[in-house]
mmCIF file of C-alpha atoms in Angstrom:
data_model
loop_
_atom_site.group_PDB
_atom_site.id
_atom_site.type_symbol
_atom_site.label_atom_id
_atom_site.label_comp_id
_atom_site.label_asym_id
_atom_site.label_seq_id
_atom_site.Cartn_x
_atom_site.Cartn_y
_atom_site.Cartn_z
ATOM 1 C CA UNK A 676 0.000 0.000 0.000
ATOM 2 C CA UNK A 677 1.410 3.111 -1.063
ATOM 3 C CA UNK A 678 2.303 5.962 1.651
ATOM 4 C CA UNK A 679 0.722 9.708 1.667
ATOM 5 C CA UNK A 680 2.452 11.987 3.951
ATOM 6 C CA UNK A 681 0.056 15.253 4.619
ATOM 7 C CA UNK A 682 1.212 18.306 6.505
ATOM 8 C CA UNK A 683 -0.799 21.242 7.844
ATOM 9 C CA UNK A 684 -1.053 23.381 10.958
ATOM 10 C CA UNK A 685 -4.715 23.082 11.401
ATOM 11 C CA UNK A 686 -5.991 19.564 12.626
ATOM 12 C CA UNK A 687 -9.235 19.857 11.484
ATOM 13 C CA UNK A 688 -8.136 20.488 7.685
ATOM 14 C CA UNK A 689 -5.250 17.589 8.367
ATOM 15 C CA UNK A 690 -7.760 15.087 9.873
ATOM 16 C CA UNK A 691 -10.415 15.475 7.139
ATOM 17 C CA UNK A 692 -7.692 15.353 4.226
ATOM 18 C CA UNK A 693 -6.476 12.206 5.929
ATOM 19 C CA UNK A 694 -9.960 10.595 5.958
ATOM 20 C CA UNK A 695 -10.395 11.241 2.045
ATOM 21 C CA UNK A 696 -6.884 10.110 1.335
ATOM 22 C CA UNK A 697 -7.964 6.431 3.329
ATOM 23 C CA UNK A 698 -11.119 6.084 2.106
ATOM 24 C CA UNK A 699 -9.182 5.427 -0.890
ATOM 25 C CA UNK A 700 -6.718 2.855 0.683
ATOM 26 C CA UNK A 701 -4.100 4.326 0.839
ATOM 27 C CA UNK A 702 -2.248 4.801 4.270
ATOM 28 C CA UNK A 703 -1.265 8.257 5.658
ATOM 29 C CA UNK A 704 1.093 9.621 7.649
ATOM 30 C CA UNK A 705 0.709 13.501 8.848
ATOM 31 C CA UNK A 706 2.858 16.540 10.423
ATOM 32 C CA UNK A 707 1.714 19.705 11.767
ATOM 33 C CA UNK A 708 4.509 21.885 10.847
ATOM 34 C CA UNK A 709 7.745 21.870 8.134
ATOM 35 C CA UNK A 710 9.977 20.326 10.705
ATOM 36 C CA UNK A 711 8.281 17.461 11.683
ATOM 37 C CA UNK A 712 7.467 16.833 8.078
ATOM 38 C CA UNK A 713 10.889 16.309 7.589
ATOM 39 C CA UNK A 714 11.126 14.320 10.218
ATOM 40 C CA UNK A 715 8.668 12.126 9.539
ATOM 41 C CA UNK A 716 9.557 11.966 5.401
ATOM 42 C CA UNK A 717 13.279 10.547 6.441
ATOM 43 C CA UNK A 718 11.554 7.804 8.726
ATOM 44 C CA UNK A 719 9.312 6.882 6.545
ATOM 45 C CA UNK A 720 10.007 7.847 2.984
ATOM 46 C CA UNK A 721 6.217 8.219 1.741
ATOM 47 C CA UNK A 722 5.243 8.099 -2.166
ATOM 48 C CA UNK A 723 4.042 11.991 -1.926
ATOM 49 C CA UNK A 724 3.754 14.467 0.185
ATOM 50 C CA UNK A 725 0.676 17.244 0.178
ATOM 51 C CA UNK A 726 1.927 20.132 2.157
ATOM 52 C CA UNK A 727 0.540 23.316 3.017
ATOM 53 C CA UNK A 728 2.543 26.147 2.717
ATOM 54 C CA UNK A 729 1.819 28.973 5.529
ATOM 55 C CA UNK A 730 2.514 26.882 8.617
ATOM 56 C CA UNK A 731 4.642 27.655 11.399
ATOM 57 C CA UNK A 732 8.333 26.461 12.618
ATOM 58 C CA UNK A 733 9.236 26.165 8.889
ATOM 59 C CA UNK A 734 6.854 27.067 5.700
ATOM 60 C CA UNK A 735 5.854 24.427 3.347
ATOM 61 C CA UNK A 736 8.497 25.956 0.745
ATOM 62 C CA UNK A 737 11.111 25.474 3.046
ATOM 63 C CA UNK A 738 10.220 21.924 4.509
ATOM 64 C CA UNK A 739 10.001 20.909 0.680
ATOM 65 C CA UNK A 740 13.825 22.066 -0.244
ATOM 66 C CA UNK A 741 14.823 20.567 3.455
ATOM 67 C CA UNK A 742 13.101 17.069 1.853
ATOM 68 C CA UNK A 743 14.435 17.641 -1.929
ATOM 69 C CA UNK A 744 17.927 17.510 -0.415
ATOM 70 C CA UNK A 745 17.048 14.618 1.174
ATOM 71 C CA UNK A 746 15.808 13.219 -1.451
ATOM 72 C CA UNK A 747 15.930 14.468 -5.148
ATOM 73 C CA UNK A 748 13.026 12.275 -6.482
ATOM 74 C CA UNK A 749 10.820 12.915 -3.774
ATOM 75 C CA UNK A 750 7.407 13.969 -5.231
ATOM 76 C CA UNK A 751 5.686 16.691 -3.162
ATOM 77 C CA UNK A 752 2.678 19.137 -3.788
ATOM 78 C CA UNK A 753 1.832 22.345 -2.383
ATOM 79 C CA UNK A 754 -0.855 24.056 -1.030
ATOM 80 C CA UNK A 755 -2.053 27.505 -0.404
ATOM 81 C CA UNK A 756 -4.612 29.461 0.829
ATOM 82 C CA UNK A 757 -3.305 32.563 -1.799
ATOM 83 C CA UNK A 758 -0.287 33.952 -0.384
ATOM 84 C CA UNK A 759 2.559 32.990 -2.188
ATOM 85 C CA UNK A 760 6.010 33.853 -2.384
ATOM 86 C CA UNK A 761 6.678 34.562 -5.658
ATOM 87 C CA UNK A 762 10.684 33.662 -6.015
ATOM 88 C CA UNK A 763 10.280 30.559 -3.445
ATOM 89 C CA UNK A 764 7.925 28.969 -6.135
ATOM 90 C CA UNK A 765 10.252 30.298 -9.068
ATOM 91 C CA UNK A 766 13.003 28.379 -7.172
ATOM 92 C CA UNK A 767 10.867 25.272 -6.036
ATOM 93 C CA UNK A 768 9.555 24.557 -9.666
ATOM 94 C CA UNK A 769 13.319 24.706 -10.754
ATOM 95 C CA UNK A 770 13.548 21.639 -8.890
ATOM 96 C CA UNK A 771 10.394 19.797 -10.231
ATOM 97 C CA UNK A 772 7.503 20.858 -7.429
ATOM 98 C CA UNK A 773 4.527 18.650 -8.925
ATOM 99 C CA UNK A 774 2.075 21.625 -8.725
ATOM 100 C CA UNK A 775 0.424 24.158 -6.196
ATOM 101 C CA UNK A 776 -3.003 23.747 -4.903
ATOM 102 C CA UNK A 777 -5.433 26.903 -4.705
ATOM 103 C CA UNK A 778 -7.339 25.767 -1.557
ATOM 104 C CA UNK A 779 -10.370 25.420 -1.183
ATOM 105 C CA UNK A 780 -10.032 22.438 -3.534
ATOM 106 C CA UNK A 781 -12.477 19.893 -4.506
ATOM 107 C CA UNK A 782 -11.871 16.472 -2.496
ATOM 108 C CA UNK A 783 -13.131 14.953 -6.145
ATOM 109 C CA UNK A 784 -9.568 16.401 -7.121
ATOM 110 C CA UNK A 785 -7.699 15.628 -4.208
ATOM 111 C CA UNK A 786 -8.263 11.847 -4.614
ATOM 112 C CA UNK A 787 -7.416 12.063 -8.432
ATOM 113 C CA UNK A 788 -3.794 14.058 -7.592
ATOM 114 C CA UNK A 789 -3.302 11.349 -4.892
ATOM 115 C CA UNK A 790 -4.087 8.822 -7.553
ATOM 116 C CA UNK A 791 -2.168 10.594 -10.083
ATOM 117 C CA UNK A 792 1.236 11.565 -8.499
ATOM 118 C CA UNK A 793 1.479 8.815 -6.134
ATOM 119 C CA UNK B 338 -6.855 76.905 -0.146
ATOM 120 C CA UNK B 339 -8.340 75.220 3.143
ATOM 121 C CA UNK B 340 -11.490 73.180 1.586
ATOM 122 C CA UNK B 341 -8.631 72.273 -0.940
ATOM 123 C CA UNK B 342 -6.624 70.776 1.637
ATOM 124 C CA UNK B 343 -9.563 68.653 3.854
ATOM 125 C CA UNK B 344 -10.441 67.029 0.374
ATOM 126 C CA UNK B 345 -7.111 66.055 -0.384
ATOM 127 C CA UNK B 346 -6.549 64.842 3.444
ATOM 128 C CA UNK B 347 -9.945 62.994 3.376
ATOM 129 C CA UNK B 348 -8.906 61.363 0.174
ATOM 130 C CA UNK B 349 -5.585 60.648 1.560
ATOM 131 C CA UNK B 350 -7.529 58.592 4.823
ATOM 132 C CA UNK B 351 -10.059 56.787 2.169
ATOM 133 C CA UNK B 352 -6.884 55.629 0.440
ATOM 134 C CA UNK B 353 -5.260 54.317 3.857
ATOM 135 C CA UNK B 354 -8.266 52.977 5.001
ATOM 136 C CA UNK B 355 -8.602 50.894 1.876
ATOM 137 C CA UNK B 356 -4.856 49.751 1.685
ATOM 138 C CA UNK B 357 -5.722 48.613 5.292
ATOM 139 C CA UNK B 358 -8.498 46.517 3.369
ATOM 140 C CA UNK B 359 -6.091 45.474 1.150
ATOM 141 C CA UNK B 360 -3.929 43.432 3.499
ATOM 142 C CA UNK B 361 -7.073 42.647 6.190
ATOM 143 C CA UNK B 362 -8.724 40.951 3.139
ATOM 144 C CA UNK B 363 -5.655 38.942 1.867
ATOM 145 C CA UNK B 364 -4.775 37.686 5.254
ATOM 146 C CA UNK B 365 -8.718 36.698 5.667
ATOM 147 C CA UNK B 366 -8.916 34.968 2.217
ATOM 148 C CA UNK B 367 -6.493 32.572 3.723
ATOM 149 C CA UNK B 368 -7.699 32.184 6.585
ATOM 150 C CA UNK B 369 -11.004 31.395 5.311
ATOM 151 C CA UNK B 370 -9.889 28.929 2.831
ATOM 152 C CA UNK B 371 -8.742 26.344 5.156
ATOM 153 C CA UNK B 372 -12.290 26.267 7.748
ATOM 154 C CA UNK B 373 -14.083 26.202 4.326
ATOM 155 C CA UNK B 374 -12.089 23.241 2.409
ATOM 156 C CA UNK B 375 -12.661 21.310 5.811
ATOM 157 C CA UNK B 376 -15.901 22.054 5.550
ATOM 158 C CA UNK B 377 -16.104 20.854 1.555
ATOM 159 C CA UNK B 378 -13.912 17.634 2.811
ATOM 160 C CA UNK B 379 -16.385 16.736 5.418
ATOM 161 C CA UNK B 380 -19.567 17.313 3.792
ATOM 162 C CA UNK B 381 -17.689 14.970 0.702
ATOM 163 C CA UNK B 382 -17.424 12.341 3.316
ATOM 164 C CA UNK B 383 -20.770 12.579 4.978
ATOM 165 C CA UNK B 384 -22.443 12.121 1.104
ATOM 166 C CA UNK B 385 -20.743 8.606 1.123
ATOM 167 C CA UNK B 386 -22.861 7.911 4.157
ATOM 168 C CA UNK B 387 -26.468 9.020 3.015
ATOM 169 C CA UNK B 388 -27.154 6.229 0.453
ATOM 170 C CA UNK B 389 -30.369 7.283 -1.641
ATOM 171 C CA UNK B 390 -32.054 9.487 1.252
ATOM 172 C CA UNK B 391 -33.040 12.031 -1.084
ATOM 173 C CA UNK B 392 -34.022 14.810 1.518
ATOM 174 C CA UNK B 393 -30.901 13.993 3.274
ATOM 175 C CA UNK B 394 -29.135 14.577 -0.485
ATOM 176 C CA UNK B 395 -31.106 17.907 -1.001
ATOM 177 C CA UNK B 396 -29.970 19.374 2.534
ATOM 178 C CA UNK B 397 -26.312 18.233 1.050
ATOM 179 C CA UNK B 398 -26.814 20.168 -1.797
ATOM 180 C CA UNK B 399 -27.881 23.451 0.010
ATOM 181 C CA UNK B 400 -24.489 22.873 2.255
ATOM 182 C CA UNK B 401 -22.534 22.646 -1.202
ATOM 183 C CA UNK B 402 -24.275 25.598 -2.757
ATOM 184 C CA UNK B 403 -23.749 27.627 0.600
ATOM 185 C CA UNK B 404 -20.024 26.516 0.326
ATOM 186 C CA UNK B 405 -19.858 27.883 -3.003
ATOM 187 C CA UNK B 406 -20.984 31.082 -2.225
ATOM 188 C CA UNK B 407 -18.815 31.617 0.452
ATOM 189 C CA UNK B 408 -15.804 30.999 -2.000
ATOM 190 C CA UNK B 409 -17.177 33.156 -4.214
ATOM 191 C CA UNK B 410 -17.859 35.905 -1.381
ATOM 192 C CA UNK B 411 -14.120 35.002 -0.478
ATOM 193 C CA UNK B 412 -13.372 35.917 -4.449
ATOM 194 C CA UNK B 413 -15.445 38.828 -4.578
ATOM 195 C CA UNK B 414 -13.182 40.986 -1.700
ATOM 196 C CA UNK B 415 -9.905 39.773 -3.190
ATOM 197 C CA UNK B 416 -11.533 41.207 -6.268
ATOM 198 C CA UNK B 417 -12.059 44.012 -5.187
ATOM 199 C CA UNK B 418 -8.457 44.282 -3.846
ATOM 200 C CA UNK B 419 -7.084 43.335 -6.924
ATOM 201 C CA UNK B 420 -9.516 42.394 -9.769
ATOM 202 C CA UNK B 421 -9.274 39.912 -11.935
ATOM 203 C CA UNK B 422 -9.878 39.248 -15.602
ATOM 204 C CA UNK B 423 -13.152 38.287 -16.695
ATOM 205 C CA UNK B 424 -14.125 34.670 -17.578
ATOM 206 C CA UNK B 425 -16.149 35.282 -20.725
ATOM 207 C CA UNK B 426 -18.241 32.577 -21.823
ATOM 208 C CA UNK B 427 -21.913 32.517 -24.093
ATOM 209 C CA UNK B 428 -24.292 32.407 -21.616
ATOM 210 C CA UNK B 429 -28.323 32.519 -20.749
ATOM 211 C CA UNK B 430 -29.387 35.661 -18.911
ATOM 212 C CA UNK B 431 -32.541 34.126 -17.252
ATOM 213 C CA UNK B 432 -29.960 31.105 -16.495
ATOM 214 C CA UNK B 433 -27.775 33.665 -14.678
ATOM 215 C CA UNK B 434 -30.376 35.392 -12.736
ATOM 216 C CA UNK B 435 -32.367 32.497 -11.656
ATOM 217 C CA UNK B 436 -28.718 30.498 -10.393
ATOM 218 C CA UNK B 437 -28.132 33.575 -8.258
ATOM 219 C CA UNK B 438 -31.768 33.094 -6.750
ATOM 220 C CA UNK B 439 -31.864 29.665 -6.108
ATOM 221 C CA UNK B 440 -27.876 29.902 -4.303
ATOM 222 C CA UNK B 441 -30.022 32.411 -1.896
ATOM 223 C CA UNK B 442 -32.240 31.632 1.231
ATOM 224 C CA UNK B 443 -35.493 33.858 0.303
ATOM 225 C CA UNK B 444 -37.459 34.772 3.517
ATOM 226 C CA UNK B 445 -41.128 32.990 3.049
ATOM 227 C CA UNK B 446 -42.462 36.748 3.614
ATOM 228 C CA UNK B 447 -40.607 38.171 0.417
ATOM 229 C CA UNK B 448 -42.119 37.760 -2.739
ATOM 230 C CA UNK B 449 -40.003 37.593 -5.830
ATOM 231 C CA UNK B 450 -42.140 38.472 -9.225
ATOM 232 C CA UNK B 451 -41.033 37.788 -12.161
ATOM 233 C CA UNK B 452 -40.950 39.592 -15.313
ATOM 234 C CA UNK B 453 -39.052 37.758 -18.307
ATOM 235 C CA UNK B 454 -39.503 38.026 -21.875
ATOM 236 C CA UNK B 455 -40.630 34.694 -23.734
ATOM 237 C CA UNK B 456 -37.115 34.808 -25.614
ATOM 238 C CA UNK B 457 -34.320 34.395 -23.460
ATOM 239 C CA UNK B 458 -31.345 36.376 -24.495
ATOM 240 C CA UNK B 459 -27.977 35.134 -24.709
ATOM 241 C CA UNK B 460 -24.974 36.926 -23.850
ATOM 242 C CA UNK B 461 -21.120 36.743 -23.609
ATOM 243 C CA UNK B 462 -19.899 37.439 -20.237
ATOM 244 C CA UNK B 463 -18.824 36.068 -16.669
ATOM 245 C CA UNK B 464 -21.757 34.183 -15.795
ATOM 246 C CA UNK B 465 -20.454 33.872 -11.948
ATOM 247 C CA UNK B 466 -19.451 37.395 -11.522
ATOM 248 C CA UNK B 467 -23.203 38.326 -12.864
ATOM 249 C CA UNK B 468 -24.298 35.785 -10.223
ATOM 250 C CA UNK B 469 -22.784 37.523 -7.512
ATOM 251 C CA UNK B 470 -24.099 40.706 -8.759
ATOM 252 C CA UNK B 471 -27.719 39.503 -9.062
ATOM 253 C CA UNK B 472 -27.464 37.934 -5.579
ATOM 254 C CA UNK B 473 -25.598 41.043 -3.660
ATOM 255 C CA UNK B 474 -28.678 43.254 -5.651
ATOM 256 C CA UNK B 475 -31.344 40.469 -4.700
ATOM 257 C CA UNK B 476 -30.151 40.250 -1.035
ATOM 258 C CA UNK B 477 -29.754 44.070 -0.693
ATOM 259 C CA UNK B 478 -33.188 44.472 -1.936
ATOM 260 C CA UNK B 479 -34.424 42.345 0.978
ATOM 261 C CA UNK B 480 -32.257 44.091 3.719
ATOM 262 C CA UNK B 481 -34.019 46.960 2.358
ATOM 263 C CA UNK B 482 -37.621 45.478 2.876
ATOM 264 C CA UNK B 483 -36.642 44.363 6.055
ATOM 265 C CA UNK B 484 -37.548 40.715 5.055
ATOM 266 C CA UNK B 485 -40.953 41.753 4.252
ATOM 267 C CA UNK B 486 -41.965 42.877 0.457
ATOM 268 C CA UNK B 487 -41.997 42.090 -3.014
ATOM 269 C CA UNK B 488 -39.205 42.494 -5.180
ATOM 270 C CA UNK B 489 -39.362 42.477 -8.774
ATOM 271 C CA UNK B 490 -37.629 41.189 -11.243
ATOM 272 C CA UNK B 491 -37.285 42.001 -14.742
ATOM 273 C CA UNK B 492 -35.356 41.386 -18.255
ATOM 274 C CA UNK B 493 -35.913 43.573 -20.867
ATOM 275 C CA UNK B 494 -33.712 43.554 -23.892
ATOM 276 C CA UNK B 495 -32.198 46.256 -26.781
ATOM 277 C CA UNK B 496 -30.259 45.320 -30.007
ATOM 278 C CA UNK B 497 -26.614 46.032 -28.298
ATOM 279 C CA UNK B 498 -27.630 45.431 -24.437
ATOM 280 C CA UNK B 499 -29.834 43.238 -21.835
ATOM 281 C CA UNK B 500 -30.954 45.388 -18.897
ATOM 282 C CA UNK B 501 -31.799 43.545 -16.057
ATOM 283 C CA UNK B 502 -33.753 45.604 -12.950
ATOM 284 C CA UNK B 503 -34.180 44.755 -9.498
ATOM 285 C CA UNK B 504 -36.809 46.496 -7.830
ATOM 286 C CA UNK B 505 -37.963 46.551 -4.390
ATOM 287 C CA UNK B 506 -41.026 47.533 -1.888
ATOM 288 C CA UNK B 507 -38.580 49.154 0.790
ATOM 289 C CA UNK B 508 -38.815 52.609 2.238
ATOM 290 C CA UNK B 509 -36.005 53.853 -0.546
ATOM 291 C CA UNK B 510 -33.308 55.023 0.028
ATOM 292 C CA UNK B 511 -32.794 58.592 1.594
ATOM 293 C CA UNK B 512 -31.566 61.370 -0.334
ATOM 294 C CA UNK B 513 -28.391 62.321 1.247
ATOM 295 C CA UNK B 514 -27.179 58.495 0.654
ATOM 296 C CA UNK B 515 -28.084 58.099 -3.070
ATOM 297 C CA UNK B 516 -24.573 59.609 -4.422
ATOM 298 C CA UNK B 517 -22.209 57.399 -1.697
ATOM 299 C CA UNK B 518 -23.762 53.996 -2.254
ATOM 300 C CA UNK B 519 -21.336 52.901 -4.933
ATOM 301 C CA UNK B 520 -18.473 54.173 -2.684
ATOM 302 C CA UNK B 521 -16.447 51.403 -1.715
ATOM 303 C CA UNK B 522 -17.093 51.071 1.892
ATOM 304 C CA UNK B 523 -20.082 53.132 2.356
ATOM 305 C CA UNK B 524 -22.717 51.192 4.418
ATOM 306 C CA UNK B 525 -25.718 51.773 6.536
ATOM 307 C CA UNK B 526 -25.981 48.432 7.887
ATOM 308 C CA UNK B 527 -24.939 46.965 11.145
ATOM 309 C CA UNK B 528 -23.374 43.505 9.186
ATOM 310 C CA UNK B 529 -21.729 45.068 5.739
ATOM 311 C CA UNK B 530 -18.278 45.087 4.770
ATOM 312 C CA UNK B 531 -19.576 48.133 2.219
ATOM 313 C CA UNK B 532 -17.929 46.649 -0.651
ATOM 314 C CA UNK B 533 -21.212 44.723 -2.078
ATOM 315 C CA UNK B 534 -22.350 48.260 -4.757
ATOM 316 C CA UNK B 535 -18.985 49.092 -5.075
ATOM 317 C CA UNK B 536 -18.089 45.432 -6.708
ATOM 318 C CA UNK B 537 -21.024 45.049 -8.542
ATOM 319 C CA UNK B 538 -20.308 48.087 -10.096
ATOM 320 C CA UNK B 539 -16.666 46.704 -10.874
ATOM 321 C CA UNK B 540 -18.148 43.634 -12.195
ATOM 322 C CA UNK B 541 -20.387 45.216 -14.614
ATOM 323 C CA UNK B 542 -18.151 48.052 -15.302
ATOM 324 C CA UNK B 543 -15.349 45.387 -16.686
ATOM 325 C CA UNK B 544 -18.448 43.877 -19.093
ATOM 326 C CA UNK B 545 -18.543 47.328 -20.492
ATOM 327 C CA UNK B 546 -21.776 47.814 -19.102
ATOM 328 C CA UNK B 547 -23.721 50.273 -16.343
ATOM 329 C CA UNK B 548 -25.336 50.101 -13.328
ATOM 330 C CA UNK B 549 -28.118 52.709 -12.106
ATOM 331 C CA UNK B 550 -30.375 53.760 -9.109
ATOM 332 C CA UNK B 551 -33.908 55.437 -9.582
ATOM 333 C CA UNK B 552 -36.379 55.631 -6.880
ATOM 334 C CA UNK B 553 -39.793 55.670 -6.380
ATOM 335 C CA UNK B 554 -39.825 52.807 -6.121
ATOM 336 C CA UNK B 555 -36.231 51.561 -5.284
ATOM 337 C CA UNK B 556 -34.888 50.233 -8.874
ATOM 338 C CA UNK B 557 -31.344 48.736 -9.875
ATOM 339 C CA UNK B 558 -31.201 48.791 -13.503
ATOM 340 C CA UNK B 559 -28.345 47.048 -14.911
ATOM 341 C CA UNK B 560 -27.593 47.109 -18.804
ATOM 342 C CA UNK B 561 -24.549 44.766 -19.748
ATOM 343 C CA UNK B 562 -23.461 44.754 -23.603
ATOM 344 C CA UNK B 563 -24.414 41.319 -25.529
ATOM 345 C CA UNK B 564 -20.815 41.281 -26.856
ATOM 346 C CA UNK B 565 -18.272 42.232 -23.509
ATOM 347 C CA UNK B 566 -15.069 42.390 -24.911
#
């Protein structure tokens, strides 16, 4: 079964993300903030990783050149709320960033990037 | 001179007040977002449960439509901040006003009349921005009334334009008001941002059309070209 790490600062968001993710069996791993999704993507190296990107400790831009170091292949996807910094994404999509979510997304399209990308 | 100087200084606080908006409004949008794609997530998850209950699935579609609408309210004040292009598309006017009446809640005590010619006209424009329009007209109309009234509705149509009006039973609207209601923040409610007019106007400003007041009774007329460029 293939692994879906999802990261975001607000637990209600996280927990009902996670429930669409393994209602299509797939199993999922979460973090709460761009540290601990590091953390958690060297332990367990997940297929992708859905990441929002205002959070606090470190932003979603940084966590994801923290786990592209780690890993070069790793396949990650952001996701925002609007805000975004215009030269991190210049710099992130250098580096093959799948895409960037505009939130609030469909869950009809979350399951199909999961799907997809995985 | 000094009356020279207090217009330029009261322009001068409209323009920081609205920058203020500016950066309220972005931080908001974000905010937002994330309460209301829980909200889409769960609601998603609780349709898997309902089976074939199908007043169960109409209460699921008022939730979505109600989900919607915030988004698009959400849209509308980023708009505003920064507008953005217009997503022109051939389009049914009745279509458009009657979507932006059924994503509303209509008090039982309001009466909407309708008025619309056997030919529906077709038009190329932003069918959701119109929504929005019809809705923040529709919903000011009823504010107005003070949930009691009639409000009427009609579509009338010329060889370049459609002109849609939105008239209401409501006291009217006093004098001294009538030439600040499509200033952007200008409101006489308690619960307003004061940005509804003042982006309807930008809406149908950017279709190349116009938006009017008469009173007498209380009457929006909006004329929107057939062809928006």
């Amino acid at each position: 079964m293939k692994t879906i790490l999802v990261v975001d600062d607000e637990t209600d968001l996280l927990e009902s993300t996670v429930d669409i993710i393994k209602s299509i069996d797939f199993d999922v791993i979460t973090a709460t903030n761009g540290e601990e999704a590091i953390t958690k993507f060297r332990e367990k190296m997940p297929d992708l990783v859905l990441m929002d990107i205002k959070m606090p400790k470190k932003d979603g831009f940084d966590a994801f050149f923290k786990i592209k170091e780690l890993n070069p292949n790793a396949k990650i996807i952001l996701i925002t709320g609007k805000l975004v910094d215009e030269e991190k994404l210049k710099k992130a999509k250098a580096i093959t960033l799948i895409l960037v979510v505009q939130k609030p997304y469909s869950p009809e399209f979350l399951k199909e990037l999961v799907i997809r990308y995985s | 001179d000094i009356t020279e100087q207090k217009e330029l200084q009261t322009q001068l606080l409209k323009a920081e007040k609205l920058s203020a908006i500016g950066i309220l409004s972005a931080r908001l949008s974000h905010d937002l977002r994330n309460p209301l794609t829980t909200i889409k997530n769960t609601v998603f998850m609780l349709k898997t449960k309902i089976g074939n209950d199908a007043e169960n699935i109409k209460r699921f579609e008022v939730i979505d439509r109600a989900i919607w609408r915030m988004a698009l309210l959400i849209d509308d004040v980023l708009d505003f901040v920064k507008p953005k292009s217009l997503n022109l598309k051939s389009s049914s006017i009745r279509t458009i006003v009657e979507t932006s009446i059924a994503l509303m809640v209509i008090p039982s005590t309001v009466k909407i009349n309708f008025d619309f010619p056997i030919k529906d006209a077709q038009l190329k424009c932003d069918p959701e921005k119109l929504e929005a329009v019809f809705t923040n007209l529709i919903t000011n109309a009823i504010q107005a009334m003070n949930n009691v009234g009639q409000i009427y509705l009609r579509i009338k149509e010329e060889p370049e334009n459609v002109i849609i009006e939105v008239e209401d039973t409501g006291p009217g609207i006093p004098d001294e008001f009538l030439p600040k209601i499509f200033d952007p923040l200008f409101t006489t409610k308690q619960v307003g941002t004061g940005l509804g007019l003042v982006t309807c106007k930008t809406i149908i400003e950017q279709h190349g059309g116009s938006i009017d007041v008469v009173q007498k009774p209380t009457t929006f007329i909006v004329r929107i070209p057939k062809n928006s460029r």
